[in-house]
CSV table of C-alpha atoms in Angstrom, one decimal:
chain,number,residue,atom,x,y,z
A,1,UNK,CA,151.4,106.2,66.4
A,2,UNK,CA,152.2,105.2,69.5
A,3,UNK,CA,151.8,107.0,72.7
A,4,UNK,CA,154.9,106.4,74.2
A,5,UNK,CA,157.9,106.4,72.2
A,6,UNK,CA,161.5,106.4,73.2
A,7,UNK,CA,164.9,107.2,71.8
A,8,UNK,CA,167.5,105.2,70.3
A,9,UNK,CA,165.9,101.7,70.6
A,10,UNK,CA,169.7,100.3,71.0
A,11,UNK,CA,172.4,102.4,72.5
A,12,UNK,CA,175.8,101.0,73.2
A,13,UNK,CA,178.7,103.1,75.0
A,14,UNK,CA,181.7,103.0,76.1
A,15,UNK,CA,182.4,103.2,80.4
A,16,UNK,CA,182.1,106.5,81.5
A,17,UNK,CA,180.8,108.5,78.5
A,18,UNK,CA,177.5,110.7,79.3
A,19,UNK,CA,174.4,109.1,78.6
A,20,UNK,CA,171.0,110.2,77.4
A,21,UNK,CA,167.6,108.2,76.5
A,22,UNK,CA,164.7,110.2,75.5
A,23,UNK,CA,160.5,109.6,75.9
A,24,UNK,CA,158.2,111.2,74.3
A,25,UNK,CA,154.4,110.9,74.5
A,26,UNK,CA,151.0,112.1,73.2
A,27,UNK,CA,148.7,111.6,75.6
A,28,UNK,CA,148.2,114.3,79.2
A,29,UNK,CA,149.9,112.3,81.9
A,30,UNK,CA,149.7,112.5,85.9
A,31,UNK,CA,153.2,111.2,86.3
A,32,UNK,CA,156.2,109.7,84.3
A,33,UNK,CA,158.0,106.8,85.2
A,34,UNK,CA,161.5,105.5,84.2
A,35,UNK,CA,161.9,101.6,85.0
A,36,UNK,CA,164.6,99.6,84.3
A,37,UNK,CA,165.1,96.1,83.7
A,38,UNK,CA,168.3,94.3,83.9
A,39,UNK,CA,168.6,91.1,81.6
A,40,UNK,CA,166.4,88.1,82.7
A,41,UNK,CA,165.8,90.0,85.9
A,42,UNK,CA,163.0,92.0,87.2
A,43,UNK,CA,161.5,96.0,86.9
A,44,UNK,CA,162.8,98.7,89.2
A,45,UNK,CA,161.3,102.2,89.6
A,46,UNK,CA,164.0,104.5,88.9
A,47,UNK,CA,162.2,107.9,88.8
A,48,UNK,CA,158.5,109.4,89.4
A,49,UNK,CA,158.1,112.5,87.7
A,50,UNK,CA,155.3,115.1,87.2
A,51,UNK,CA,157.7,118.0,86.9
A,52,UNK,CA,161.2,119.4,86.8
A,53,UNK,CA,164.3,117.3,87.6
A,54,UNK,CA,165.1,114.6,90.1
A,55,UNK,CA,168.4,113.1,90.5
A,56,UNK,CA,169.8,109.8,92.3
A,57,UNK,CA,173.3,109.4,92.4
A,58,UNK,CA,174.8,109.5,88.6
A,59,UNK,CA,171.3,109.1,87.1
A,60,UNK,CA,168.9,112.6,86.2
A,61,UNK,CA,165.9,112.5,85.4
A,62,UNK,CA,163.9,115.8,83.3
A,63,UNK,CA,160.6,116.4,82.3
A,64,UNK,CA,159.0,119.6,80.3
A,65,UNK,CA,155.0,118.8,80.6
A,66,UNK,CA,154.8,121.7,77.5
A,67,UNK,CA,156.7,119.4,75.1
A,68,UNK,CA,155.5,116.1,76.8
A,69,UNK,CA,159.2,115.4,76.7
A,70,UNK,CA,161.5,113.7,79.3
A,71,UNK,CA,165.0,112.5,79.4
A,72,UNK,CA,167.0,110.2,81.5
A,73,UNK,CA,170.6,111.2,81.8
A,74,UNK,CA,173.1,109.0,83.4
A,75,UNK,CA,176.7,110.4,84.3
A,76,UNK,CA,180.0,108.5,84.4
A,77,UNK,CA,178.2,105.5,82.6
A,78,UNK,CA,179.5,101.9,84.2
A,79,UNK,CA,179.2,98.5,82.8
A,80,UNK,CA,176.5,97.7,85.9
A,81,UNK,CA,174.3,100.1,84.2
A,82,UNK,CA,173.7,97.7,81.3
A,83,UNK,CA,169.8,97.1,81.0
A,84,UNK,CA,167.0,97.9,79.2
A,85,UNK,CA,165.3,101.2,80.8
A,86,UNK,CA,161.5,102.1,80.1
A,87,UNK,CA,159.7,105.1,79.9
A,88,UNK,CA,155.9,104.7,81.5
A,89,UNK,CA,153.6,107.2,81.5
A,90,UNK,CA,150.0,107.3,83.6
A,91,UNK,CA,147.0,109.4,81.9
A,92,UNK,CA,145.5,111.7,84.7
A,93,UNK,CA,144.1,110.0,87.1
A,94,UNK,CA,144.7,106.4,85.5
A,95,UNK,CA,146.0,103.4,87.2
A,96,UNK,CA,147.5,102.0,84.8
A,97,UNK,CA,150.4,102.3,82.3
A,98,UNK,CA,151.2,102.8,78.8
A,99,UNK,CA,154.7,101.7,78.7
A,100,UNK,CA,157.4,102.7,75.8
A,101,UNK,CA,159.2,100.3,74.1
A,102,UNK,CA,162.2,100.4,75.9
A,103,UNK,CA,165.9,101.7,75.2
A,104,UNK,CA,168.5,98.7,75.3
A,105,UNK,CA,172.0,100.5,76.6
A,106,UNK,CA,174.9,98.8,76.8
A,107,UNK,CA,178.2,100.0,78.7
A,108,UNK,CA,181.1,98.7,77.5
A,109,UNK,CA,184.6,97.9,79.8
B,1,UNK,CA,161.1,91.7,103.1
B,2,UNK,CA,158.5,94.5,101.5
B,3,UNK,CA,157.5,94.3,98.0
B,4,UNK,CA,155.5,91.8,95.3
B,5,UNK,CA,156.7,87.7,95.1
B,6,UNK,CA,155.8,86.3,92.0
B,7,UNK,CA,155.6,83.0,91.7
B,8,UNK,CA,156.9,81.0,90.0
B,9,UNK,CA,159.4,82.0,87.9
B,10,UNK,CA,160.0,79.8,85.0
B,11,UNK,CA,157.1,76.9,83.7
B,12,UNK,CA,156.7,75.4,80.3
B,13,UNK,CA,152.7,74.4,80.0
B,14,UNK,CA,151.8,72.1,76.7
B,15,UNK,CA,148.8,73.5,74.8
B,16,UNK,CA,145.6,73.3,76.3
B,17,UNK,CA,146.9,73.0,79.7
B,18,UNK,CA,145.2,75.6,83.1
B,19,UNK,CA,147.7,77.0,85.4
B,20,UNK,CA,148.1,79.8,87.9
B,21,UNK,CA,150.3,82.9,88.7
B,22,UNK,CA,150.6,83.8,91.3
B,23,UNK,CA,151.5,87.8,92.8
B,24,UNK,CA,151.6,88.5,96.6
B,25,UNK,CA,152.3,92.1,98.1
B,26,UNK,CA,152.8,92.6,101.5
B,27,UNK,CA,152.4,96.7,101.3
B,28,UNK,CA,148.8,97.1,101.6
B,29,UNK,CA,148.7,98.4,98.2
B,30,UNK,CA,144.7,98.6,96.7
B,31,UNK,CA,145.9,98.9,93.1
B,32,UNK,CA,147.4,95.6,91.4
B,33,UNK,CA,148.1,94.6,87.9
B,34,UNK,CA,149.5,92.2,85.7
B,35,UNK,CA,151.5,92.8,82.7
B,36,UNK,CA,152.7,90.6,79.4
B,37,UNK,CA,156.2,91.3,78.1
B,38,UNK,CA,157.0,90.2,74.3
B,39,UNK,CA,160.0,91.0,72.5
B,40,UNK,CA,159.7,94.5,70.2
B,41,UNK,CA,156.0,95.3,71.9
B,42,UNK,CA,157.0,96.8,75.2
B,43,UNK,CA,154.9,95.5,78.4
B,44,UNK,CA,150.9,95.4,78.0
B,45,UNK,CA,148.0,95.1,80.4
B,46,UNK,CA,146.1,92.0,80.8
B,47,UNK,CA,144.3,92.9,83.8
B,48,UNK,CA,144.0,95.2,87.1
B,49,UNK,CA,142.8,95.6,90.1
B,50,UNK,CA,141.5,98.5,91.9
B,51,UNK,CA,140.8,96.8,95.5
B,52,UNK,CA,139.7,93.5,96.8
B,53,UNK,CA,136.6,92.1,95.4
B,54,UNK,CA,137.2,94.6,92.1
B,55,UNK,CA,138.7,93.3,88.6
B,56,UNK,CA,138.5,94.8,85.3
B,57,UNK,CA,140.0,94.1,81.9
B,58,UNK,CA,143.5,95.7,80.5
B,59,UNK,CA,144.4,95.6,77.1
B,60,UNK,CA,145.5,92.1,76.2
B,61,UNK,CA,142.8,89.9,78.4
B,62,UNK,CA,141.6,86.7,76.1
B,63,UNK,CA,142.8,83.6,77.6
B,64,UNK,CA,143.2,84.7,81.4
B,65,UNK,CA,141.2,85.1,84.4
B,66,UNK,CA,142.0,87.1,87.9
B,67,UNK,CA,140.2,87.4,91.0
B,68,UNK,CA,141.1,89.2,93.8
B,69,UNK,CA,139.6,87.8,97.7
B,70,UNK,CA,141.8,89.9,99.5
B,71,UNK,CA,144.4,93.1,99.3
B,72,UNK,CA,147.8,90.5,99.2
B,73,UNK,CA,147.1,88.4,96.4
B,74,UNK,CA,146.0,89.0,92.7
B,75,UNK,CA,146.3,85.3,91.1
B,76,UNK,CA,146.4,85.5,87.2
B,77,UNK,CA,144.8,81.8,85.7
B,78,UNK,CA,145.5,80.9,82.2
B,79,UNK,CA,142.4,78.6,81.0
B,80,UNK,CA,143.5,76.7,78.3
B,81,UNK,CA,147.3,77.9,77.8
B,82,UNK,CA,147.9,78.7,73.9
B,83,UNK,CA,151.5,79.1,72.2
B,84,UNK,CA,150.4,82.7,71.8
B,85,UNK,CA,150.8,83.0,75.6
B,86,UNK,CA,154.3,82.6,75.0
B,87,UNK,CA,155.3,85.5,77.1
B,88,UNK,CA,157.4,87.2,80.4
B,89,UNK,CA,154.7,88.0,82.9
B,90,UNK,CA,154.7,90.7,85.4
B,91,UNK,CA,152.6,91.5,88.7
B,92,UNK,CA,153.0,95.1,89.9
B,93,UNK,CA,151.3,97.0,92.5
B,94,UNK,CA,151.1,101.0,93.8
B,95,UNK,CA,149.3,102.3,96.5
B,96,UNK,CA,147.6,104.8,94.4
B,97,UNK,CA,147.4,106.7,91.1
B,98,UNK,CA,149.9,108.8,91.7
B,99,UNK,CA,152.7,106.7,93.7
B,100,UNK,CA,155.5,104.8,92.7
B,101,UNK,CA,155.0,101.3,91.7
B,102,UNK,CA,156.7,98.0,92.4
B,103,UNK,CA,157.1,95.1,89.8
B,104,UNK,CA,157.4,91.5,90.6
B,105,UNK,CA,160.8,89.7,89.4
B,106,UNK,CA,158.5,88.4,86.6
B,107,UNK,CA,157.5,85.3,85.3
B,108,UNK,CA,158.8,83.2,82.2
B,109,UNK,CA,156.4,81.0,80.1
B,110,UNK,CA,156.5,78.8,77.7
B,111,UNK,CA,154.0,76.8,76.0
B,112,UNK,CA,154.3,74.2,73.8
């Protein structure tokens, strides 16, 4: 099993629908981070999260430590927002990551 | 402008060829990395680095080398270059454990 999964592999939507991607993981973490990658392009921190709920314009980010559960929410979905996005966690105290497999989404005109 | 330079970003090696990656920061960040990207297995550590003078081995590390002389750069050397190292490489760097980190614009390789 792995220790970072995320939900649905593929996602494909149409402009302006709601959006959610979902990471789960197995091991105790220090922080969570959502990445995303556009195609061909480089990796940019979205989100850092150890608890709660940060936001940055249309996109939220959520965590619940209990369930070792986040989700990534992004509002009034565009076509720009077409990438692959990754859920990373770090174990406490690690430096590095264990990265999910990555959710391909795909906004549609 | 701030951030990690990877360089460069496309090369196609033949088998058995050496050749280096390199990763510059210019943040002052003590903690770098470098990553391996293959399709339907996520990203996975080849090696890190906690400070200058201080290396140690990820998950993936047969085939490559890294040394780091000072806090900028964390060079990533590819010995004899194998079609297995097929691969999208990435360089990242934090400041610490518990900060955000910054990825390079990647690297893609291709050997033959």
């Amino acid at each position: 099993k792995n220790e970072v999964e995320q939900s649905p592999q593929n996602l494909t939507a149409q402009e302006g629908e709601f959006i959610t991607i979902n990471c789960s993981y197995s091991v105790g973490i220090s922080a969570l981070h959502w990445l995303q990658q556009h195609p061909g392009g480089g990796i940019v921190s979205l989100f850092m999260l150890s608890s709660g709920k940060k936001k940055h314009g249309r996109l939220i980010a959520t965590i619940n430590i209990q369930e070792k559960h986040s989700s990534l929410h992004i509002t009034a979905s565009h076509p720009r927002d077409s990438a692959v996005y990754i859920c990373a966690v770090r174990n406490n105290y690690g430096q590095n990551f264990v990265f999910g497999p990555g959710t391909r989404l795909s906004v549609l005109p | 402008n701030a951030g990690v330079t990877q360089t460069p970003k496309f090369q196609v090696l033949k088998t058995g060829q050496s050749m280096t990656l390199q990763c510059a920061q210019d943040m002052n960040h003590e903690y770098m990395s470098w990553y391996r990207q293959d399709p339907g297995m996520g990203l996975r550590l080849i090696h890190y680095s906690v400070g200058a003078g201080i290396t140690d081995q990820g998950e993936v590390p047969n085939g490559y080398n890294v040394s780091r002389s000072t806090t900028e750069d964390f060079p990533l050397r590819l010995l004899s270059a194998a079609p297995s190292q097929t691969s999208v490489y990435f360089c990242a760097s934090t400041l610490s454990w518990d900060t955000e980190a910054f990825f390079g614009q990647g690297t893609r390789l291709t050997v033959v």
